[in-house]
Coordinates of C-alpha atoms and ligand atoms in Angstrom, one line a residue:
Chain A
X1 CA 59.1 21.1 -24.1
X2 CA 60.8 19.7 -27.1
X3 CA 59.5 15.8 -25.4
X4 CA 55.9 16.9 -25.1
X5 CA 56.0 18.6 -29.1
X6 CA 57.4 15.0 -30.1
X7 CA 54.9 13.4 -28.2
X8 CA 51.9 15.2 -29.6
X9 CA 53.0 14.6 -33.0
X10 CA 52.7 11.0 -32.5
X11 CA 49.4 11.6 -31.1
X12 CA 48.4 13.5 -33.8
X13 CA 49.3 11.0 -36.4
X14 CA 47.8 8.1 -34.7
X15 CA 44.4 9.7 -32.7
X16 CA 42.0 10.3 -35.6
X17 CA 40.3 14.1 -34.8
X18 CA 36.8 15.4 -35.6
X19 CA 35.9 19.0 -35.9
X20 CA 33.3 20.0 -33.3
X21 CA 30.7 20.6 -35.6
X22 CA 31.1 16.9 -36.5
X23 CA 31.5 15.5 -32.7
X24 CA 28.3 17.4 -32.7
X25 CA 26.5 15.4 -36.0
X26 CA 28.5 12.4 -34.7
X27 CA 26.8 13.5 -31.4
X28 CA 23.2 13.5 -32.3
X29 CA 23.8 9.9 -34.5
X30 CA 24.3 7.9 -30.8
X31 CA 28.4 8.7 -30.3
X32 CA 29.3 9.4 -26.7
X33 CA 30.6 12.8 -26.2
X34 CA 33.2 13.0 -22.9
X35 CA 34.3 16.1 -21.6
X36 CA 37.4 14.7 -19.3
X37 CA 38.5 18.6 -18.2
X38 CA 38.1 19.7 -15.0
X39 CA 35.1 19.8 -12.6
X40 CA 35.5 23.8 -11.7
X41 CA 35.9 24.3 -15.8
X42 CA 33.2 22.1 -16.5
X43 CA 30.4 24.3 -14.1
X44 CA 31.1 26.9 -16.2
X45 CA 29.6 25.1 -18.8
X46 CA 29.5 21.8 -21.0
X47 CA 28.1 20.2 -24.3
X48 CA 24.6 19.7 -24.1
X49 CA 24.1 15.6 -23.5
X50 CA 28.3 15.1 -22.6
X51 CA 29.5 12.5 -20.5
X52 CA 31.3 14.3 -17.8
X53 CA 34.7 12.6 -16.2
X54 CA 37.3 14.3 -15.2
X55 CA 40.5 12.7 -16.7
X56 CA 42.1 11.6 -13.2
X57 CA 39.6 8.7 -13.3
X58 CA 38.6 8.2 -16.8
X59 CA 39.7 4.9 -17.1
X60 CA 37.7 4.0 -13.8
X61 CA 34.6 5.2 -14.9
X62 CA 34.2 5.5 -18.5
X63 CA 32.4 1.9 -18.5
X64 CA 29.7 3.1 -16.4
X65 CA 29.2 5.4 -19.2
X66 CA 30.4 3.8 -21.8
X67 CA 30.2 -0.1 -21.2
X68 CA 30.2 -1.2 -25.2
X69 CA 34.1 -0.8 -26.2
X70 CA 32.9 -0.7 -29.7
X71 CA 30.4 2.5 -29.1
X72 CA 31.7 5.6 -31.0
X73 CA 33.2 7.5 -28.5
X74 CA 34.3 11.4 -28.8
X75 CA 36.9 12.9 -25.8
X76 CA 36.9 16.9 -25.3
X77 CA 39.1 18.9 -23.1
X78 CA 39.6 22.7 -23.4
X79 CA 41.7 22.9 -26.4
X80 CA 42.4 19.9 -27.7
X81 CA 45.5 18.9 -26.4
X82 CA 44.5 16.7 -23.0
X83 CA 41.5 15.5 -24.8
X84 CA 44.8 13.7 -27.4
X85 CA 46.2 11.9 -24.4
X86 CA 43.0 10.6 -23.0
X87 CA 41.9 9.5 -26.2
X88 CA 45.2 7.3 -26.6
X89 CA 44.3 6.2 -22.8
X90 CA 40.8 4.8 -24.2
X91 CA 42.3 3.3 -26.8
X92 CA 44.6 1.4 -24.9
X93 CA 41.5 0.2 -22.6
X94 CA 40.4 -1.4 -25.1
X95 CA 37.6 1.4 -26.9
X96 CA 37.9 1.1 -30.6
X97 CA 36.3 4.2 -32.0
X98 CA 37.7 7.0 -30.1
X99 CA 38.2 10.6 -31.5
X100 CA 39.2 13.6 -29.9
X101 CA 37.7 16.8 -30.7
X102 CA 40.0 19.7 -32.2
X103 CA 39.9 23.0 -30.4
X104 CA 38.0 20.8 -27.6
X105 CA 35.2 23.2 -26.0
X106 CA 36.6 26.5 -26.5
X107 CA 35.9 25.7 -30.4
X108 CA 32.8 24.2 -29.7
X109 CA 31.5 27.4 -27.8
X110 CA 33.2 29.9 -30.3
X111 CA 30.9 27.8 -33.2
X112 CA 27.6 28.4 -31.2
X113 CA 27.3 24.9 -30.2
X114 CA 24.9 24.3 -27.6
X115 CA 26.1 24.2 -24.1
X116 CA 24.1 23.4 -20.8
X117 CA 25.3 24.6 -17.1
X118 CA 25.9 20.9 -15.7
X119 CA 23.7 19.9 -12.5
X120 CA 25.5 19.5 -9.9
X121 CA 24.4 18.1 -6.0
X122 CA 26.4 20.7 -3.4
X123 CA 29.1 19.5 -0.9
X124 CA 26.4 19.0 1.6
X125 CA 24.6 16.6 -0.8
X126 CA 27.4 14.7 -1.5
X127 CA 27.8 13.6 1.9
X128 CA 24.9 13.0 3.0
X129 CA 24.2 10.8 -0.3
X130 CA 27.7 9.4 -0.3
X131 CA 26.5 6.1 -0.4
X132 CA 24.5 6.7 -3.3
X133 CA 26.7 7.8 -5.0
X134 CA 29.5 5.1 -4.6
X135 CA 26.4 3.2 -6.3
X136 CA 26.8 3.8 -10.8
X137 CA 22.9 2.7 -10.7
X138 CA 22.4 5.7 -9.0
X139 CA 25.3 8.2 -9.0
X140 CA 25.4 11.7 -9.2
X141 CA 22.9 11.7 -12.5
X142 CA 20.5 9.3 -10.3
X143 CA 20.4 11.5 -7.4
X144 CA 19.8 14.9 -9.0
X145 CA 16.7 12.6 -10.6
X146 CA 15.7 11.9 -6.5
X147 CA 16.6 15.3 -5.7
X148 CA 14.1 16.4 -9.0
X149 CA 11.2 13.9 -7.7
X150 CA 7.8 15.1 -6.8
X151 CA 6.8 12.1 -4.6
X152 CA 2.4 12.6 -3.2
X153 CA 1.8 9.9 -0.6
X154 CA -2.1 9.2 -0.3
X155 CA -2.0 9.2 3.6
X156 CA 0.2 9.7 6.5
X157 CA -0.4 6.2 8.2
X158 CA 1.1 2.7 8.4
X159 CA 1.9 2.7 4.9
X160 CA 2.8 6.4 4.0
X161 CA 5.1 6.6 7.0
X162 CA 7.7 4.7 6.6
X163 CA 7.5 5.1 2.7
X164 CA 7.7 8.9 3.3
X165 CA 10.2 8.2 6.1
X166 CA 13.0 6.4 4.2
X167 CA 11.9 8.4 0.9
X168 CA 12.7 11.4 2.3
X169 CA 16.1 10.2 3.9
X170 CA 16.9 9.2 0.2
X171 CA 16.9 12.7 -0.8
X172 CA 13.2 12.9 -2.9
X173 CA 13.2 16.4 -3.0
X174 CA 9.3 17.2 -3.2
X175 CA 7.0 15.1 -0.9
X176 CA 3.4 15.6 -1.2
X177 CA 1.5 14.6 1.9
X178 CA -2.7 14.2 1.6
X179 CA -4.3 13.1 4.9
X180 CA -7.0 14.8 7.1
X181 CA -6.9 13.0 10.0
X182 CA -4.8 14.1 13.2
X183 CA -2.7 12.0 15.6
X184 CA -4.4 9.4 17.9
X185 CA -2.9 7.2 20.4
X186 CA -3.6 4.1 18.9
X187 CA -1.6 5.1 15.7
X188 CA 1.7 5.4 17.2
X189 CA 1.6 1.4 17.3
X190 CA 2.8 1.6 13.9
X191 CA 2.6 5.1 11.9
X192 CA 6.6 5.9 13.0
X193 CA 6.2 9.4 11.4
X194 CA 4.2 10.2 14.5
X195 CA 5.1 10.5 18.1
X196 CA 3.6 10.8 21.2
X197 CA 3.6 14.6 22.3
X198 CA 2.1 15.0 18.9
X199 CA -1.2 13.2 19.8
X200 CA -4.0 15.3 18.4
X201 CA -1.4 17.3 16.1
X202 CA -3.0 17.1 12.2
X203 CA -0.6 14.2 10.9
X204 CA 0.3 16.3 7.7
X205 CA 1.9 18.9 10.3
X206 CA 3.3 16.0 12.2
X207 CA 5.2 14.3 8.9
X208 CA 6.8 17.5 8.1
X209 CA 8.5 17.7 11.3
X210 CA 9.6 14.6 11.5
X211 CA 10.7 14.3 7.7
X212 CA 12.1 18.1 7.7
X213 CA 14.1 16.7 10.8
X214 CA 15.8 14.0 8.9
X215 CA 15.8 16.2 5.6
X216 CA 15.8 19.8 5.8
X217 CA 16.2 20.0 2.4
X218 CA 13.1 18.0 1.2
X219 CA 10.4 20.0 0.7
X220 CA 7.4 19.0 2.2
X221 CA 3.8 20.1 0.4
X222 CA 0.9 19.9 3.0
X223 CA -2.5 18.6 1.8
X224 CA -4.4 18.8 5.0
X225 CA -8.3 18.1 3.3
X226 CA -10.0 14.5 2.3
X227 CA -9.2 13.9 -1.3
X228 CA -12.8 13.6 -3.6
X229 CA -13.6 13.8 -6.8
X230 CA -13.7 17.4 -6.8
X231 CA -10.3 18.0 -5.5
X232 CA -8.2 14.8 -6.9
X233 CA -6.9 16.1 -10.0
X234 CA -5.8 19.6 -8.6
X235 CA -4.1 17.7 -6.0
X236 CA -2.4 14.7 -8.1
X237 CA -1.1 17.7 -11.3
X238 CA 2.2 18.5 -11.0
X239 CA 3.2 15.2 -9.1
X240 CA 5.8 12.2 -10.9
X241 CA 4.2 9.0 -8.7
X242 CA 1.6 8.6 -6.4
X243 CA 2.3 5.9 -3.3
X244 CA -1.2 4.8 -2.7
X245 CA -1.3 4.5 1.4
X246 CA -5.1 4.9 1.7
X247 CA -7.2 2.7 4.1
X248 CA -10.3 3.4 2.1
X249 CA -12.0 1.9 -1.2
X250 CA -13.6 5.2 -2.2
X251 CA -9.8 6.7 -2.0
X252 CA -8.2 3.8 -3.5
X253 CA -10.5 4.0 -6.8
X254 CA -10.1 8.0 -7.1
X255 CA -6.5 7.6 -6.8
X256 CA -6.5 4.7 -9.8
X257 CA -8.6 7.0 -11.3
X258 CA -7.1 10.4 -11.0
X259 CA -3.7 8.7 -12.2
X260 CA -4.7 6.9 -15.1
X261 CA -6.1 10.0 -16.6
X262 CA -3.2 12.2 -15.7
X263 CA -0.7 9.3 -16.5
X264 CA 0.8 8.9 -13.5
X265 CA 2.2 6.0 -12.0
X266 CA 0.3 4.6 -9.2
X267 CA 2.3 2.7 -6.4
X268 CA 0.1 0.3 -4.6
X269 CA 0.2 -1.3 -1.0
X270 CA -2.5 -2.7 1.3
X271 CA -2.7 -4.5 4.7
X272 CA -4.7 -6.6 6.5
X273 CA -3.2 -8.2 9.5
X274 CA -0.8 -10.6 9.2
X275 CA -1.3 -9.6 4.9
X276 CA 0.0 -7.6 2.6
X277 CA -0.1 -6.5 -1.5
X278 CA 2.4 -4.5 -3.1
X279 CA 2.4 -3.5 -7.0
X280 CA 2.5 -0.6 -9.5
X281 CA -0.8 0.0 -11.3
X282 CA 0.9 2.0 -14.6
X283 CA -1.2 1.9 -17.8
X284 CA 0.8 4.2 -19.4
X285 CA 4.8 2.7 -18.6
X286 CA 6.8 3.2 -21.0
X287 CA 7.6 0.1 -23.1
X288 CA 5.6 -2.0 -20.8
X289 CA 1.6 -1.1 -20.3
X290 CA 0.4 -2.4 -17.6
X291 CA -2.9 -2.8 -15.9
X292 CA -4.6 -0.3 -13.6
X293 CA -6.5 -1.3 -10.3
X294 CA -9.6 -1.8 -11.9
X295 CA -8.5 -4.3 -14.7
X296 CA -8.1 -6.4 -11.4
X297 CA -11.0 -5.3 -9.7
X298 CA -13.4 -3.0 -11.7
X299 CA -15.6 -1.5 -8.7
X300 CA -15.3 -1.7 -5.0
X301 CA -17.5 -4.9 -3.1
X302 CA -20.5 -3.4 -1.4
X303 CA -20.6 -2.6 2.3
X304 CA -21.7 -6.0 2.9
X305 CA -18.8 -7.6 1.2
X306 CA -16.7 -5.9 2.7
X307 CA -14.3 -7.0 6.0
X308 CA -16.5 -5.7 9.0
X309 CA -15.0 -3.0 11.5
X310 CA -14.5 -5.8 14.0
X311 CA -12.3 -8.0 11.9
X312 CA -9.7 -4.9 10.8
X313 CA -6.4 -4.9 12.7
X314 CA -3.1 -4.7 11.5
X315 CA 0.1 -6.3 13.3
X316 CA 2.0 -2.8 13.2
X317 CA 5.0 -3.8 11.5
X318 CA 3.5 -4.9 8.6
X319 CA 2.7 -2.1 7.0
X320 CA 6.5 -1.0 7.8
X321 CA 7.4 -4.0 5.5
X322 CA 4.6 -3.2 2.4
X323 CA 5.4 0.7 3.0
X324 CA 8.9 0.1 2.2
X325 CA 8.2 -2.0 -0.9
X326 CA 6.4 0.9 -1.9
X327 CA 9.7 3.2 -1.9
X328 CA 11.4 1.0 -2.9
X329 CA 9.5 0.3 -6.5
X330 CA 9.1 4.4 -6.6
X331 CA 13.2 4.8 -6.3
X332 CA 13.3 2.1 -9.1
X333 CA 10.6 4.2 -11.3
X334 CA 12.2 7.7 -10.9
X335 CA 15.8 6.0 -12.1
X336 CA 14.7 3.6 -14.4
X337 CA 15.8 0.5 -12.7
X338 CA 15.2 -2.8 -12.7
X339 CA 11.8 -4.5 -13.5
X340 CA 9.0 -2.4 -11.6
X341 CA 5.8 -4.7 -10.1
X342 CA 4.2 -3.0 -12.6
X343 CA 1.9 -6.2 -14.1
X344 CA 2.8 -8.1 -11.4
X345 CA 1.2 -8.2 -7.5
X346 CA 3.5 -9.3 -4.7
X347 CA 1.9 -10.8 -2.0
X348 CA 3.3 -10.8 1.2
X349 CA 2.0 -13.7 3.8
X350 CA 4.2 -12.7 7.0
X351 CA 3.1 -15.4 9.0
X352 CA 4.1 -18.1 7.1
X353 CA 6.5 -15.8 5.3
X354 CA 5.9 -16.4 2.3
X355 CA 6.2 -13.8 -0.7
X356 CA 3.7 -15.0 -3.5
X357 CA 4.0 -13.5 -7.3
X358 CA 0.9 -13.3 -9.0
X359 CA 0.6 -12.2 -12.8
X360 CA -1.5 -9.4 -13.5
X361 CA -3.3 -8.7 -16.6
X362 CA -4.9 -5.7 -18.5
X363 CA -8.4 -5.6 -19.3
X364 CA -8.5 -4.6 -22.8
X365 CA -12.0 -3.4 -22.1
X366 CA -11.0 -1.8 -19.0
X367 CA -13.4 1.5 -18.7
X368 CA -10.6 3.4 -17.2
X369 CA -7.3 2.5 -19.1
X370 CA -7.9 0.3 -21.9
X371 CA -8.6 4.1 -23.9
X372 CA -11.8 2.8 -25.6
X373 CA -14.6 5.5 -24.6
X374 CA -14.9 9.3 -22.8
X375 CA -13.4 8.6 -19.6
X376 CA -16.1 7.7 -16.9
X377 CA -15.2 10.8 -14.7
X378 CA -14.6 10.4 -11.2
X379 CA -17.0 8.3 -8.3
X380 CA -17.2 9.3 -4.7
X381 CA -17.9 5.4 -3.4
X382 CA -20.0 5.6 -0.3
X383 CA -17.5 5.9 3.0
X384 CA -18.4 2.6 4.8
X385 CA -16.4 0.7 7.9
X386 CA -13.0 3.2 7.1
X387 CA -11.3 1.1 9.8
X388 CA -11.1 -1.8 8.0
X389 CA -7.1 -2.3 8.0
X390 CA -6.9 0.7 9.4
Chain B
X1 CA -9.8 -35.7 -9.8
X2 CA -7.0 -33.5 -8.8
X3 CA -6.0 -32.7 -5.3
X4 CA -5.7 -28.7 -4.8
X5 CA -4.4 -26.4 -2.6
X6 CA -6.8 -23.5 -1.6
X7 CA -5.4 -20.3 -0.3
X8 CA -7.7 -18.5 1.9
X9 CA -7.4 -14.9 2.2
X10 CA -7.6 -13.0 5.6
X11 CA -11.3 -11.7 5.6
X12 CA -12.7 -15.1 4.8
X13 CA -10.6 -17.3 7.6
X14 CA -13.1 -16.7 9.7
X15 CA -15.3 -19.2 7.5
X16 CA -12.6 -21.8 7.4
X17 CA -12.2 -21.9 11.0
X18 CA -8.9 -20.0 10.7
X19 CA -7.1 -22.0 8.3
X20 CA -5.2 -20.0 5.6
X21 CA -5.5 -23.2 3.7
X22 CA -7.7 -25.7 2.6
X23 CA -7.1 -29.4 0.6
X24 CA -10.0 -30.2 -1.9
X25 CA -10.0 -32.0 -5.1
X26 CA -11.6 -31.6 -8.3
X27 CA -11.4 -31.6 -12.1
X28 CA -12.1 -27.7 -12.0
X29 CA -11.3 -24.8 -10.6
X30 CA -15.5 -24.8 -10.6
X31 CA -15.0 -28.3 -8.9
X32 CA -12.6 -27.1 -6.3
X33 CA -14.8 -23.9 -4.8
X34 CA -17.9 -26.1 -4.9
X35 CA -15.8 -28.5 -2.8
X36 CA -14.4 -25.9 -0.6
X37 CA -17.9 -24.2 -0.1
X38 CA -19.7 -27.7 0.8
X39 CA -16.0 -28.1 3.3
X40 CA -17.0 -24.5 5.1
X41 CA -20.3 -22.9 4.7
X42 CA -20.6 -19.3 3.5
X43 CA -17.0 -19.3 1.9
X44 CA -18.4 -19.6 -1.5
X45 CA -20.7 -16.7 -1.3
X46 CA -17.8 -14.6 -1.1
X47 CA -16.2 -15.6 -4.1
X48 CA -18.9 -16.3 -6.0
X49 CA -22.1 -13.8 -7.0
X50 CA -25.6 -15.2 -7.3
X51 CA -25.1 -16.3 -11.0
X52 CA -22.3 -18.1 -10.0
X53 CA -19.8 -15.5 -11.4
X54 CA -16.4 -14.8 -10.0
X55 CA -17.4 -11.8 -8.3
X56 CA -16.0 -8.3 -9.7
X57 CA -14.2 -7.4 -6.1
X58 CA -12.6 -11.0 -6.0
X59 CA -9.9 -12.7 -8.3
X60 CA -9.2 -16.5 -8.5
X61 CA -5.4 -17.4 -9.4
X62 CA -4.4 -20.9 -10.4
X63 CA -0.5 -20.7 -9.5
X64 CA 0.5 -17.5 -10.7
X65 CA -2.3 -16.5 -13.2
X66 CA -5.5 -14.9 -13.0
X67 CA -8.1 -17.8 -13.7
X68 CA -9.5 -14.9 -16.3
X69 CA -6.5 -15.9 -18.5
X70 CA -7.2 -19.5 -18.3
X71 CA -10.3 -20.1 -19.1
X72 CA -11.9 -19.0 -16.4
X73 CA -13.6 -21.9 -14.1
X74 CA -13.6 -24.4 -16.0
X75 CA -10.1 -24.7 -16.4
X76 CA -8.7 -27.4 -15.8
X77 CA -6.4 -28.1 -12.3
X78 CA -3.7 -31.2 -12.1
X79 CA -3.1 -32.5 -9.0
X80 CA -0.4 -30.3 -6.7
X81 CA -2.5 -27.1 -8.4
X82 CA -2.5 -23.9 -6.0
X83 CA -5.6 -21.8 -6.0
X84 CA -5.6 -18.7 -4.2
X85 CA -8.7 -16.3 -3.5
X86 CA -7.5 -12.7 -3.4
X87 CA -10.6 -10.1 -2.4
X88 CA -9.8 -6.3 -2.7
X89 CA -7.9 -5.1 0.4
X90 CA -8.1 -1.7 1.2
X91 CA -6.3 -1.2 4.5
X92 CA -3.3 1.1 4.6
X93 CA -3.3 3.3 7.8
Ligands
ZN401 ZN1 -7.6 -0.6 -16.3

């Protein structure tokens, strides 16, 4: 014992400490606040906002967390003694602000500190997401953020299937299914959520067997009706991003509609043939506004303009391609990654495979997103040719 | 006189007797649809409305930007310039 009393006395004299009261000011001014005890102590409860890693691997990690060596950073344990050691081990990495915080969390509780019960994804979670989590861009932060994710898909087709398919494999833990329509033949070409015993099954009930097959966890939420003006926004509330998989114009505006008022990010794809679009129509992004679908193309082309019922065809792997854009840009939205398509259209030529980036700009006179005006309320577009793409 | 590329979306191929692209030349992006609609008749129509507009269901890019941002059609293209039509697609199922 008499080696360990030395020991800490050095520690002591060399590890500057902070009261909890200050690691909580400290706290609140930007410092990083790391509990290091251990994970059975920490369920029980934690500092509201801490870092949690547990002191077996706090040199491995604590850059995912902590990747500026010159940030303030504030080590905790249960008392106040471990907490000394790991701070000296921080210091050694190379962090040059480290305290350690007297009376670690038993102090902090005892001076009515706030505390929060840590999230935490079950055994079963962690092995199925294993591979997530080996990922810091995702980690065991990113995928309670999946887990948390209320994901609507606009249609249980070419697009919506394979978005809702590897979507729900990636643990999203509320999918939202709209679609009306019910199983045909001639879907199964392409629309993998679907199989063939389930011809003439409504494809909402279809998806959520095939999804809660792969998933049981996911819940799936069944929209079986035609979305319309009257029933958009009671539909879309409550939902974090809509994947636009419609094969309609009328659906397509109410859904840029609906989530421009209701601030929702809208993920985009379309097909035709051997062609597809991908990009993320989000007025309000933070940091980045970007345009809506009608600063591109403010109303739908008339019946006539449109591509007749005889030209629409799709080869069916495309839309696995564009479908899978789609999940992946709403992954990168719910976690914050990357650079989203948002202002940007990606246009996908598979025959001459080609992937062409065009710029997308808002129309500051937009009636829908540029905020000037009542908003327009909502349009029922007449139906025409619904196959085209289709 | 430049010499342009003109991408042809999907829906209007059937005008350009299936090609996906089309060599024109012109000073304009004006110059370049007028010389793509007198290459293949009824192309234009598509793009263009009665008044000679860009139609609203229709954007023109030159390279990666919206022709909107540029000037519109008059701006001016440089020889190697890629134009591409892009119409409203709404296919998804
Ligand atoms: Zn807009």
């Amino acid at each position: 014992m008499a080696a360990k009393e030395k020991r800490l006395a050095q520690l002591r004299a060399s590890v500057p400490e902070v009261s909890p009261t200050e690691a909580r000011r400290l706290q609140s001014e930007g410092a990083a606040l790391i509990d290091v005890r251990e994970p059975d102590e920490v369920a029980a409860g934690s500092p509201l906002g801490a870092h949690r890693i547990v002191r077996g691997f706090l040199e491995l990690r604590v850059e995912n967390s902590v990747p500026d060596l010159d940030h303030p950073v504030l080590v905790m344990c249960a008392g106040g003694v471990r907490s000394l050691f790991a701070a000296e081990n921080l210091s050694q990495l190379g962090y040059t602000k480290v305290s350690s915080v007297v009376g670690g969390f038993n102090a902090w509780k005892n001076d009515k500190l706030p505390v929060e019960i840590p999230p935490r994804l079950t055994p079963d979670q962690r092995e199925r997401y294993g591979r997530h989590l080996l990922m810091p861009e995702v980690g065991e932060k990113g995928q309670l953020k999946l887990i948390n994710a209320k994901v609507l898909f606009v249609g249980a087709g070419g697009l919506g299937s394979p978005a809702a398919y590897y979507l729900a494999a990636a643990g999203i833990g509320t999918i939202g299914i709209i679609d009306d329509d019910v199983v045909d033949r001639s879907n199964l070409q392409r629309q993998i959520l679907h199989t063939d015993d389930r011809v003439g099954m409504s494809k909402v009930k279809s998806a959520e067997i095939t999804l809660k097959g792969l998933n049981p966890a996911v819940n799936v939420v069944a929209h079986e009706t035609r979305l319309d003006s009257s029933n958009v926004e009671e539909i879309f509330n409550g939902y974090d991003i809509v994947v636009d998989g419609s094969d309609n114009f009328p659906t397509r505006y109410l859904v840029n509609d609906a989530c421009v008022k209701l601030k929702i990010p809208n993920v985009h794809g379309s097909i035709f043939r051997f062609e597809g679009q991908v990009s993320v129509f989000w007025p309000n992004n933070p940091g980045n506004p970007s345009p809506c679908y009608r600063c591109l193309y403010p109303e739908p082309p008339p019946p006539e303009m449109a591509p007749s019922c005889a030209e629409a065809g799709v080869l069916g792997i495309l839309p696995g391609v564009v479908g899978l854009l789609e999940a992946v840009e709403t992954v990168k939205i719910i976690l914050s990654l990357g650079d989203t398509l948002a202002g940007r259209l990606l246009h996908y030529d598979a025959l001459r495979a080609r992937f062409t980036e065009l710029q997308l700009d808002r129309d500051p006179d937009c009636a829908y997103c540029s905020g000037k005006g009542e908003f327009p309320g909502y349009i029922d577009y007449a139906q025409f040719c619904s196959m085209a793409g289709a | 006189m430049s010499n342009v590329t003109v991408r042809i979306p999907t829906p209007l191929r059937s005008m350009t007797g299936g090609a996906d692209e089309v060599t024109v030349s012109g000073a304009t992006v004006k110059d370049a649809l007028d010389a793509l609609g007198a290459k293949h008749e009824g192309v234009l129509s598509k793009v263009l409305d009665a008044k000679g507009g860009v139609r609203s269901f229709v954007n023109v890019y030159l390279g990666s930007r919206n022709i909107k941002a540029l000037g519109g059609l008059g701006a001016e293209l440089k020889d190697g310039d890629v134009l591409a039509i892009v119409p409203a697609v709404a296919g998804g199922k």
